[in-house]
Amino acid sequence: MLLGGLRYLLPVIEEAHKLGVYVITADYLPNNIAHKYSDEYCNVSIIDKNLVLKAAQELKIDGILSHAVDPGVVSAAYVAEKMGLPFQCSYEAACILQDKSLFRKFLSENGFNCPKAKGYDNAEDALKDVDYFNWPVIVKPVDSAGSKGVTKVENRSDLRAAIETALAASLSKNFVIEDFLDKVGAQSSADIFTIDGKLVYPAYSDQLFDPDAANPYTPAIEIWPSTMEQKFQNDLTEQLQRLFTLLKVKSGIYNVESRVCSNGKAYIMEVSPRGGGNRIAELQDMATRQSLIQNEIKKALGMSLDNITLPKYDGVWCNYILHSNKPGNFVSVDIDESFRAKHVKNIGLIVKSGDNVVPFTGANNSLGTLFLRFETREELETALNNSTSWLRINVK
């Protein structure tokens, strides 16, 4: 059973079918695209763990995933635990990892590098604590992904508006406020893999942002391999392994966000027991010639896994998130033919001509993705600095 129905599930369905696996997709939106490619559709709210469990038991499933679908992770962990199915971690651990406030509390209590943070369920309590934090701060929903509802707040007078934005994007109507960590270089967002609790595939990327976007904290470009200093990558790998040991995790894929800050410390920002959005696992599979997606399916079904090893990249790869900074109707994406032939390895357009387009405030507002490959980082950076010479996004 795959929770959700987004386009991100299509490669999972494809790989499952290659393995001869019958796929059931589940959510409450029957017109979602993944349901057109699965073998069966189950209409159930993926955030209601008990209803998902009931459906899973009736369907007699052999495995469950919430790949790249953040709202379904806790339900997937719950069902797996109740039915004795493989999952990355326990239900309790999933609840900690999926709640930004609980995760910050866990990190702090266990001596990890962690910003000062506090969770709330109402604005008034938070507004009383303005002197608790080292300003500026970041306000986030505790349970959203793709940077939805996230605001950096410089002035205390703007805190209430940021809280309202976070609450509007939160399913549980809870939010967290934390010190803003001034990063050095690029933040990392990448998928990693554990086997029997051991981190065998640590990965790091350079995650870049569009300063002109409606939400400048929504990732717009992701690059592998990372330019992060190796000593910080090693430190983060050690931190992640200690975290996984404490949480008693098992085998599976995780999406991890991390950064190095101006205080000279490396921080784990988020860890989610699922594949990342924006087709991260797909790109990493192409770039490293290993298959995280296929092994995640095998893990969910208790099948033998491949020999997953440290990632080695075939060139320099870029996940270019197509987006518009203005509203309107989508017309086309035009790519220079010579550039396309040399560098474009995959086009994942998710809009069609005439579709309504809104400014880029979260991953859910993207137009799709381009997978680009270059021989060197310098070649990539030249292309990114001159994107108007090879890419045109037409919105009217």
Short mmCIF file of C-alpha atoms in Angstrom, two decimals:
data_model
loop_
_atom_site.label_atom_id
_atom_site.label_comp_id
_atom_site.label_asym_id
_atom_site.label_seq_id
_atom_site.Cartn_x
_atom_site.Cartn_y
_atom_site.Cartn_z
CA MET A 1 0.00 0.00 0.00
CA LEU A 2 1.28 3.42 -1.01
CA LEU A 3 -0.17 6.33 0.92
CA GLY A 4 -0.95 9.35 -1.22
CA GLY A 5 -1.57 9.86 -4.90
CA LEU A 6 0.99 12.43 -6.03
CA ARG A 7 3.19 12.21 -9.11
CA TYR A 8 6.15 11.42 -6.83
CA LEU A 9 4.71 7.91 -6.47
CA LEU A 10 4.87 7.02 -10.17
CA PRO A 11 8.49 5.76 -10.13
CA VAL A 12 7.67 3.73 -7.00
CA ILE A 13 4.71 2.13 -8.77
CA GLU A 14 6.86 1.47 -11.84
CA GLU A 15 9.62 -0.19 -9.81
CA ALA A 16 7.08 -2.22 -7.84
CA HIS A 17 5.53 -3.52 -11.04
CA LYS A 18 8.98 -4.53 -12.30
CA LEU A 19 9.23 -6.67 -9.17
CA GLY A 20 5.79 -8.18 -9.84
CA VAL A 21 4.22 -6.38 -6.88
CA TYR A 22 0.51 -5.50 -6.78
CA VAL A 23 0.15 -1.83 -5.78
CA ILE A 24 -2.72 -0.21 -3.90
CA THR A 25 -2.68 3.59 -3.65
CA ALA A 26 -4.67 5.26 -0.90
CA ASP A 27 -5.94 8.76 -0.13
CA TYR A 28 -9.22 10.67 -0.20
CA LEU A 29 -8.70 12.24 -3.67
CA PRO A 30 -9.65 9.68 -6.34
CA ASN A 31 -8.52 11.91 -9.21
CA ASN A 32 -4.89 12.07 -8.06
CA ILE A 33 -2.56 10.90 -10.81
CA ALA A 34 -0.94 7.95 -9.03
CA HIS A 35 -4.29 6.14 -8.84
CA LYS A 36 -4.31 5.90 -12.63
CA TYR A 37 -1.16 3.77 -12.53
CA SER A 38 -1.72 1.64 -9.45
CA ASP A 39 -3.56 -1.68 -9.51
CA GLU A 40 -6.19 -0.63 -6.99
CA TYR A 41 -7.38 2.54 -5.27
CA CYS A 42 -8.50 2.81 -1.65
CA ASN A 43 -10.42 5.92 -0.60
CA VAL A 44 -9.24 6.76 2.92
CA SER A 45 -7.77 9.78 4.68
CA ILE A 46 -4.06 9.02 5.10
CA ILE A 47 -3.81 11.19 8.23
CA ASP A 48 -6.33 9.00 10.08
CA LYS A 49 -4.11 6.16 11.24
CA ASN A 50 -6.95 3.99 12.50
CA LEU A 51 -8.90 4.20 9.25
CA VAL A 52 -5.73 3.41 7.29
CA LEU A 53 -5.11 0.43 9.58
CA LYS A 54 -8.66 -0.85 9.06
CA ALA A 55 -8.32 -0.55 5.29
CA ALA A 56 -4.88 -2.19 5.31
CA GLN A 57 -6.18 -5.12 7.36
CA GLU A 58 -9.19 -5.60 5.09
CA LEU A 59 -6.94 -5.49 2.01
CA LYS A 60 -4.44 -7.87 3.65
CA ILE A 61 -1.44 -5.82 2.56
CA ASP A 62 2.13 -7.13 2.80
CA GLY A 63 3.87 -3.74 3.09
CA ILE A 64 3.21 -0.02 3.39
CA LEU A 65 5.07 3.13 2.34
CA SER A 66 4.47 6.87 2.42
CA HIS A 67 7.18 7.71 -0.10
CA ALA A 68 7.62 11.49 -0.48
CA VAL A 69 4.20 11.98 1.14
CA ASP A 70 4.82 13.64 4.48
CA PRO A 71 1.25 13.54 5.91
CA GLY A 72 1.09 9.76 5.67
CA VAL A 73 4.33 8.83 7.44
CA VAL A 74 2.93 8.49 10.96
CA SER A 75 0.00 6.40 9.70
CA ALA A 76 2.35 4.17 7.73
CA ALA A 77 4.53 3.58 10.81
CA TYR A 78 1.42 2.88 12.89
CA VAL A 79 0.00 0.36 10.41
CA ALA A 80 3.36 -1.37 10.01
CA GLU A 81 3.74 -1.73 13.77
CA LYS A 82 0.18 -3.00 14.29
CA MET A 83 0.42 -5.50 11.41
CA GLY A 84 4.00 -6.61 12.03
CA LEU A 85 5.26 -5.21 8.72
CA PRO A 86 8.74 -3.79 8.04
CA PHE A 87 9.22 -0.04 8.48
CA GLN A 88 12.18 2.27 8.99
CA CYS A 89 11.41 2.84 12.65
CA SER A 90 8.88 2.37 15.39
CA TYR A 91 5.63 4.34 15.52
CA GLU A 92 6.99 6.22 18.54
CA ALA A 93 10.15 7.22 16.68
CA ALA A 94 8.12 8.28 13.64
CA CYS A 95 6.01 10.55 15.84
CA ILE A 96 9.17 12.23 17.16
CA LEU A 97 10.73 12.65 13.73
CA GLN A 98 7.55 13.94 12.10
CA ASP A 99 6.81 16.63 14.70
CA LYS A 100 9.31 19.49 14.46
CA SER A 101 8.71 20.51 18.06
CA LEU A 102 9.15 16.98 19.46
CA PHE A 103 12.22 16.47 17.29
CA ARG A 104 13.89 19.65 18.55
CA LYS A 105 13.13 18.57 22.13
CA PHE A 106 14.64 15.12 21.49
CA LEU A 107 17.78 16.61 19.94
CA SER A 108 18.24 19.04 22.80
CA GLU A 109 17.70 16.45 25.53
CA ASN A 110 20.22 14.11 23.91
CA GLY A 111 23.02 16.64 23.45
CA PHE A 112 22.82 17.22 19.69
CA ASN A 113 23.56 20.58 18.11
CA CYS A 114 20.15 22.21 18.17
CA PRO A 115 18.72 25.74 17.92
CA LYS A 116 16.75 27.10 20.85
CA ALA A 117 13.17 26.08 20.02
CA LYS A 118 9.73 25.85 21.58
CA GLY A 119 6.40 24.48 20.38
CA TYR A 120 2.96 26.09 20.74
CA ASP A 121 -0.68 25.56 19.91
CA ASN A 122 -1.76 29.19 20.15
CA ALA A 123 -0.40 32.62 19.35
CA GLU A 124 -0.88 34.21 22.76
CA ASP A 125 1.49 31.88 24.60
CA ALA A 126 4.12 32.35 21.91
CA LEU A 127 3.86 36.14 22.01
CA LYS A 128 4.61 36.06 25.74
CA ASP A 129 7.91 34.28 25.01
CA VAL A 130 9.47 36.78 22.60
CA ASP A 131 12.43 37.33 24.96
CA TYR A 132 13.15 33.59 25.14
CA PHE A 133 14.60 33.48 21.64
CA ASN A 134 17.70 34.93 20.00
CA TRP A 135 16.32 36.98 17.14
CA PRO A 136 15.69 36.64 14.22
CA VAL A 137 13.55 33.50 14.46
CA ILE A 138 11.92 30.99 12.15
CA VAL A 139 8.25 30.08 12.61
CA LYS A 140 7.16 26.69 11.22
CA PRO A 141 4.16 24.37 11.37
CA VAL A 142 5.25 21.28 13.31
CA ASP A 143 3.86 18.96 10.65
CA SER A 144 4.30 20.40 7.18
CA ALA A 145 6.86 19.72 4.45
CA GLY A 146 8.07 21.56 1.39
CA SER A 147 8.58 24.83 3.35
CA LYS A 148 4.82 25.42 3.48
CA GLY A 149 3.90 27.92 6.19
CA VAL A 150 7.53 28.75 7.07
CA THR A 151 8.47 32.38 7.78
CA LYS A 152 11.66 34.08 8.91
CA VAL A 153 10.78 36.88 11.35
CA GLU A 154 13.16 39.79 11.84
CA ASN A 155 10.86 42.10 13.83
CA ARG A 156 8.78 41.14 16.82
CA SER A 157 5.84 43.10 15.45
CA ASP A 158 5.63 40.59 12.58
CA LEU A 159 5.50 37.49 14.78
CA ARG A 160 1.71 37.20 14.99
CA ALA A 161 1.32 37.23 11.21
CA ALA A 162 3.98 34.52 10.88
CA ILE A 163 2.19 32.40 13.50
CA GLU A 164 -1.07 32.71 11.56
CA THR A 165 0.71 31.59 8.40
CA ALA A 166 2.14 28.56 10.21
CA LEU A 167 -1.19 27.61 11.78
CA ALA A 168 -2.93 27.81 8.41
CA ALA A 169 -0.45 25.26 7.01
CA SER A 170 -0.59 22.88 10.00
CA LEU A 171 -2.90 19.90 10.12
CA SER A 172 -2.57 19.64 13.91
CA LYS A 173 -2.68 23.44 14.41
CA ASN A 174 0.64 23.43 16.22
CA PHE A 175 3.78 25.39 15.40
CA VAL A 176 7.34 25.80 16.55
CA ILE A 177 9.48 28.90 16.93
CA GLU A 178 13.24 28.51 16.85
CA ASP A 179 16.35 30.64 16.59
CA PHE A 180 17.33 31.33 13.01
CA LEU A 181 20.63 29.59 12.30
CA ASP A 182 22.87 31.63 10.03
CA LYS A 183 24.25 29.04 7.60
CA VAL A 184 27.62 28.91 5.89
CA GLY A 185 27.43 27.69 2.31
CA ALA A 186 24.41 25.73 1.16
CA GLN A 187 21.94 23.76 3.24
CA SER A 188 21.71 20.05 2.41
CA SER A 189 18.62 18.01 1.57
CA ALA A 190 19.20 14.43 0.50
CA ASP A 191 17.92 10.88 0.88
CA ILE A 192 19.93 8.37 2.90
CA PHE A 193 19.53 4.66 3.62
CA THR A 194 20.02 2.48 6.68
CA ILE A 195 20.30 -1.29 6.93
CA ASP A 196 19.59 -2.86 10.33
CA GLY A 197 20.13 0.54 11.95
CA LYS A 198 23.47 1.23 10.27
CA LEU A 199 23.76 4.26 8.00
CA VAL A 200 25.24 2.69 4.85
CA TYR A 201 24.35 5.40 2.33
CA PRO A 202 24.91 8.92 3.73
CA ALA A 203 24.29 11.64 1.15
CA TYR A 204 24.54 15.43 1.13
CA SER A 205 23.54 18.04 -1.43
CA ASP A 206 23.71 21.78 -1.95
CA GLN A 207 20.19 23.14 -1.64
CA LEU A 208 19.82 26.61 -3.12
CA PHE A 209 16.97 29.10 -3.06
CA ASP A 210 15.46 31.72 -5.35
CA PRO A 211 15.69 35.05 -3.49
CA ASP A 212 13.02 36.47 -5.80
CA ALA A 213 10.47 33.74 -5.02
CA ALA A 214 7.31 34.52 -3.07
CA ASN A 215 8.75 32.31 -0.33
CA PRO A 216 12.56 32.62 -0.48
CA TYR A 217 12.89 29.60 1.86
CA THR A 218 11.42 27.15 -0.63
CA PRO A 219 14.19 25.04 -2.26
CA ALA A 220 14.64 25.90 -5.93
CA ILE A 221 17.86 24.03 -6.85
CA GLU A 222 19.51 20.92 -5.42
CA ILE A 223 23.00 19.79 -6.44
CA TRP A 224 24.96 16.56 -5.90
CA PRO A 225 27.66 16.07 -4.72
CA SER A 226 27.71 18.71 -2.02
CA THR A 227 30.43 21.32 -1.59
CA MET A 228 30.12 21.00 2.19
CA GLU A 229 33.53 20.44 3.78
CA GLN A 230 34.19 16.74 4.31
CA LYS A 231 34.79 17.21 8.04
CA PHE A 232 31.24 18.51 8.43
CA GLN A 233 29.82 15.70 6.30
CA ASN A 234 31.66 13.22 8.55
CA ASP A 235 30.35 14.99 11.65
CA LEU A 236 26.76 14.89 10.35
CA THR A 237 27.10 11.22 9.45
CA GLU A 238 28.24 10.50 13.02
CA GLN A 239 25.37 12.57 14.45
CA LEU A 240 22.85 10.74 12.26
CA GLN A 241 24.21 7.37 13.27
CA ARG A 242 23.95 8.32 16.96
CA LEU A 243 20.39 9.53 16.37
CA PHE A 244 19.45 6.28 14.64
CA THR A 245 21.01 4.25 17.43
CA LEU A 246 19.04 6.15 20.06
CA LEU A 247 15.80 5.73 18.09
CA LYS A 248 16.54 2.04 17.41
CA VAL A 249 15.78 2.38 13.72
CA LYS A 250 15.77 -0.50 11.25
CA SER A 251 16.24 -0.51 7.46
CA GLY A 252 14.96 2.04 5.00
CA ILE A 253 15.10 5.43 3.36
CA TYR A 254 15.12 8.81 5.15
CA ASN A 255 15.05 12.37 3.90
CA VAL A 256 17.52 14.52 5.85
CA GLU A 257 18.02 18.28 5.94
CA SER A 258 21.19 19.65 7.51
CA ARG A 259 23.38 22.72 7.51
CA VAL A 260 26.67 24.15 8.72
CA CYS A 261 26.32 27.40 10.64
CA SER A 262 28.49 30.45 11.20
CA ASN A 263 29.30 29.21 14.72
CA GLY A 264 31.31 26.39 13.14
CA LYS A 265 28.84 23.63 14.04
CA ALA A 266 26.89 21.23 11.82
CA TYR A 267 23.19 20.79 12.57
CA ILE A 268 20.67 18.09 11.71
CA MET A 269 17.58 20.14 10.86
CA GLU A 270 15.04 17.49 9.88
CA VAL A 271 14.90 13.71 9.48
CA SER A 272 11.82 12.04 8.01
CA PRO A 273 11.37 8.27 7.52
CA ARG A 274 10.36 8.58 3.86
CA GLY A 275 11.83 9.49 0.51
CA GLY A 276 12.11 13.21 -0.11
CA GLY A 277 9.86 15.31 -2.30
CA ASN A 278 11.02 16.92 -5.53
CA ARG A 279 11.96 13.45 -6.85
CA ILE A 280 15.17 13.38 -4.80
CA ALA A 281 15.48 9.58 -4.68
CA GLU A 282 14.93 9.38 -8.46
CA LEU A 283 17.78 11.78 -9.12
CA GLN A 284 20.12 10.13 -6.62
CA ASP A 285 19.39 6.76 -8.22
CA MET A 286 20.40 8.14 -11.63
CA ALA A 287 23.44 9.97 -10.25
CA THR A 288 24.83 7.10 -8.14
CA ARG A 289 23.57 4.11 -10.14
CA GLN A 290 22.10 2.55 -7.03
CA SER A 291 18.37 2.07 -6.48
CA LEU A 292 17.04 3.55 -3.26
CA ILE A 293 13.48 3.32 -4.59
CA GLN A 294 13.62 -0.36 -5.48
CA ASN A 295 15.30 -1.23 -2.20
CA GLU A 296 12.72 0.74 -0.26
CA ILE A 297 10.03 -1.39 -1.89
CA LYS A 298 11.97 -4.58 -1.14
CA LYS A 299 12.40 -3.47 2.47
CA ALA A 300 8.67 -2.83 2.86
CA LEU A 301 7.93 -6.37 1.67
CA GLY A 302 10.66 -8.09 3.67
CA MET A 303 12.64 -9.01 0.54
CA SER A 304 16.44 -9.24 0.40
CA LEU A 305 18.11 -5.89 -0.25
CA ASP A 306 20.89 -5.03 -2.67
CA ASN A 307 24.39 -4.26 -1.40
CA ILE A 308 23.88 -0.53 -0.79
CA THR A 309 27.15 1.39 -0.41
CA LEU A 310 28.54 4.89 -0.08
CA PRO A 311 27.26 6.99 -2.99
CA LYS A 312 29.66 7.81 -5.82
CA TYR A 313 28.37 10.36 -8.32
CA ASP A 314 28.57 10.04 -12.08
CA GLY A 315 29.30 13.71 -12.74
CA VAL A 316 27.60 16.72 -11.16
CA TRP A 317 23.81 16.55 -10.98
CA CYS A 318 21.22 19.25 -10.46
CA ASN A 319 17.54 19.04 -9.61
CA TYR A 320 16.19 22.29 -11.05
CA ILE A 321 12.74 23.10 -9.64
CA LEU A 322 10.68 24.80 -12.33
CA HIS A 323 8.58 27.61 -10.89
CA SER A 324 7.04 30.98 -11.61
CA ASN A 325 7.42 34.12 -9.54
CA LYS A 326 4.24 35.59 -10.95
CA PRO A 327 0.64 34.36 -11.21
CA GLY A 328 -1.08 33.59 -14.48
CA ASN A 329 -1.80 30.77 -16.90
CA PHE A 330 0.95 28.36 -17.90
CA VAL A 331 1.93 28.42 -21.56
CA SER A 332 5.15 26.45 -21.97
CA VAL A 333 8.69 25.66 -20.82
CA ASP A 334 11.17 26.26 -23.63
CA ILE A 335 14.68 24.76 -23.42
CA ASP A 336 17.49 25.41 -25.86
CA GLU A 337 17.87 22.28 -27.99
CA SER A 338 21.65 22.02 -27.79
CA PHE A 339 21.53 22.47 -24.00
CA ARG A 340 18.76 19.89 -23.72
CA ALA A 341 20.70 17.32 -25.72
CA LYS A 342 23.85 17.75 -23.65
CA HIS A 343 22.61 18.32 -20.10
CA VAL A 344 18.90 17.50 -19.60
CA LYS A 345 18.49 13.92 -18.38
CA ASN A 346 14.82 14.09 -17.39
CA ILE A 347 11.91 16.55 -17.62
CA GLY A 348 9.16 16.12 -15.07
CA LEU A 349 6.58 18.74 -16.03
CA ILE A 350 3.44 18.55 -13.88
CA VAL A 351 1.39 21.33 -15.48
CA LYS A 352 -0.16 21.66 -18.92
CA SER A 353 -0.94 24.62 -21.14
CA GLY A 354 -3.69 26.78 -19.67
CA ASP A 355 -3.26 25.61 -16.07
CA ASN A 356 -3.44 28.29 -13.42
CA VAL A 357 -0.02 29.13 -11.95
CA VAL A 358 0.61 30.77 -8.59
CA PRO A 359 3.83 32.29 -7.18
CA PHE A 360 6.36 29.87 -5.69
CA THR A 361 5.54 29.66 -1.98
CA GLY A 362 6.12 25.93 -1.46
CA ALA A 363 7.08 22.73 -3.25
CA ASN A 364 3.41 22.17 -4.06
CA ASN A 365 3.51 25.27 -6.28
CA SER A 366 6.28 24.03 -8.57
CA LEU A 367 5.71 23.46 -12.28
CA GLY A 368 7.91 20.39 -12.28
CA THR A 369 11.58 19.46 -12.26
CA LEU A 370 14.55 19.20 -14.59
CA PHE A 371 17.33 16.70 -13.93
CA LEU A 372 20.56 18.18 -15.28
CA ARG A 373 24.01 16.58 -15.54
CA PHE A 374 27.39 18.29 -16.02
CA GLU A 375 30.97 17.12 -16.04
CA THR A 376 32.13 19.75 -13.51
CA ARG A 377 30.71 22.03 -10.86
CA GLU A 378 32.08 25.05 -12.74
CA GLU A 379 30.15 24.04 -15.84
CA LEU A 380 26.96 23.74 -13.79
CA GLU A 381 27.41 27.11 -12.10
CA THR A 382 27.98 28.80 -15.44
CA ALA A 383 24.68 27.33 -16.66
CA LEU A 384 22.80 28.40 -13.51
CA ASN A 385 24.20 31.93 -13.72
CA ASN A 386 23.03 32.17 -17.32
CA SER A 387 19.75 30.26 -17.13
CA THR A 388 17.92 32.79 -19.31
CA SER A 389 20.12 31.71 -22.21
CA TRP A 390 18.75 28.16 -22.19
CA LEU A 391 15.47 28.24 -20.24
CA ARG A 392 12.28 30.24 -20.63
CA ILE A 393 9.16 29.71 -18.52
CA ASN A 394 6.17 31.26 -20.27
CA VAL A 395 3.26 32.36 -18.10
CA LYS A 396 0.53 34.77 -19.24
#
